Amino acid sequence: VIGATPGATGAAAGQNSLKALLSVVDTILMGQPEVYFTYKSELFDEANNIVDEETKAFLNGWVDRFATWIDQMGQAHNRAKAA
């Protein structure tokens, strides 16, 4: 679960509530890393592209980790089906 907020903690509160709800309905969630992103207009250009290199690297790192997690979950699912 990832979110963004213009304030300090809005997304964090929403994300925590959503994670609690999703666990009740047997949703598998990636536990780490978590992202609590504070939206700042200066991080983006007019076309909403990220222009801040540190922010871009941080978010790309999360996307890479998420893609790895998806692959791992798929492999685990395939092993379970084969068993």
Tab-separated table of C-alpha atoms in Angstrom:
chain	number	residue	atom	x	y	z
A	1	VAL	CA	0.000	0.000	0.000
A	2	ILE	CA	1.447	3.340	-1.022
A	3	GLY	CA	-0.067	6.780	-0.716
A	4	ALA	CA	0.641	10.485	-1.047
A	5	THR	CA	-0.592	13.482	0.868
A	6	PRO	CA	-0.015	17.232	0.744
A	7	GLY	CA	0.190	17.171	4.540
A	8	ALA	CA	2.412	15.395	7.002
A	9	THR	CA	0.416	12.292	7.944
A	10	GLY	CA	-2.829	11.994	5.970
A	11	ALA	CA	-1.684	9.132	3.739
A	12	ALA	CA	-0.070	7.308	6.653
A	13	ALA	CA	-3.336	7.168	8.577
A	14	GLY	CA	-5.263	6.062	5.505
A	15	GLN	CA	-2.671	3.434	4.593
A	16	ASN	CA	-2.702	1.947	8.087
A	17	SER	CA	-6.492	1.718	8.081
A	18	LEU	CA	-6.502	0.136	4.630
A	19	LYS	CA	-3.821	-2.402	5.600
A	20	ALA	CA	-5.863	-3.421	8.634
A	21	LEU	CA	-8.952	-3.912	6.494
A	22	LEU	CA	-7.105	-5.814	3.755
A	23	SER	CA	-5.663	-8.292	6.242
A	24	VAL	CA	-9.207	-9.172	7.371
A	25	VAL	CA	-10.155	-10.186	3.822
A	26	ASP	CA	-7.044	-12.379	3.335
A	27	THR	CA	-5.139	-10.014	1.062
A	28	ILE	CA	-1.404	-10.665	0.849
A	29	LEU	CA	0.483	-7.392	1.286
A	30	MET	CA	4.132	-6.521	0.833
A	31	GLY	CA	5.256	-5.573	4.337
A	32	GLN	CA	8.386	-3.594	3.498
A	33	PRO	CA	9.371	-1.114	2.304
A	34	GLU	CA	6.573	1.241	3.187
A	35	VAL	CA	6.140	4.610	1.474
A	36	TYR	CA	4.576	7.615	3.130
A	37	PHE	CA	5.008	10.258	0.429
A	38	THR	CA	4.430	13.946	1.074
A	39	TYR	CA	3.397	15.591	-2.187
A	40	LYS	CA	5.288	18.778	-2.980
A	41	SER	CA	4.631	20.528	-6.279
A	42	GLU	CA	8.306	21.398	-6.772
A	43	LEU	CA	9.097	17.682	-7.165
A	44	PHE	CA	7.105	17.541	-10.428
A	45	ASP	CA	7.031	19.399	-13.742
A	46	GLU	CA	3.928	20.628	-15.602
A	47	ALA	CA	3.346	17.141	-17.080
A	48	ASN	CA	3.550	15.535	-13.582
A	49	ASN	CA	6.944	13.948	-14.265
A	50	ILE	CA	9.212	13.664	-11.242
A	51	VAL	CA	12.067	16.146	-11.614
A	52	ASP	CA	13.761	15.641	-8.254
A	53	GLU	CA	16.383	12.907	-8.740
A	54	GLU	CA	16.407	11.809	-5.082
A	55	THR	CA	12.626	11.369	-5.112
A	56	LYS	CA	12.788	9.546	-8.442
A	57	ALA	CA	15.450	7.157	-7.108
A	58	PHE	CA	13.464	6.533	-3.918
A	59	LEU	CA	10.213	5.749	-5.746
A	60	ASN	CA	11.977	3.657	-8.403
A	61	GLY	CA	13.569	1.647	-5.595
A	62	TRP	CA	10.113	0.914	-4.215
A	63	VAL	CA	8.811	-0.084	-7.657
A	64	ASP	CA	11.797	-2.410	-8.148
A	65	ARG	CA	11.193	-4.005	-4.750
A	66	PHE	CA	7.487	-4.402	-5.539
A	67	ALA	CA	8.277	-6.093	-8.872
A	68	THR	CA	10.605	-8.505	-7.065
A	69	TRP	CA	7.890	-9.245	-4.498
A	70	ILE	CA	5.362	-9.944	-7.275
A	71	ASP	CA	7.803	-12.424	-8.844
A	72	GLN	CA	8.370	-14.119	-5.483
A	73	MET	CA	4.644	-14.435	-4.822
A	74	GLY	CA	4.108	-15.927	-8.283
A	75	GLN	CA	6.865	-18.487	-7.734
A	76	ALA	CA	5.444	-19.434	-4.331
A	77	HIS	CA	1.979	-19.811	-5.870
A	78	ASN	CA	3.338	-22.035	-8.645
A	79	ARG	CA	5.191	-24.234	-6.125
A	80	ALA	CA	2.036	-24.580	-4.037
A	81	LYS	CA	0.005	-25.592	-7.074
A	82	ALA	CA	2.608	-28.198	-8.063
A	83	ALA	CA	2.649	-29.758	-4.577
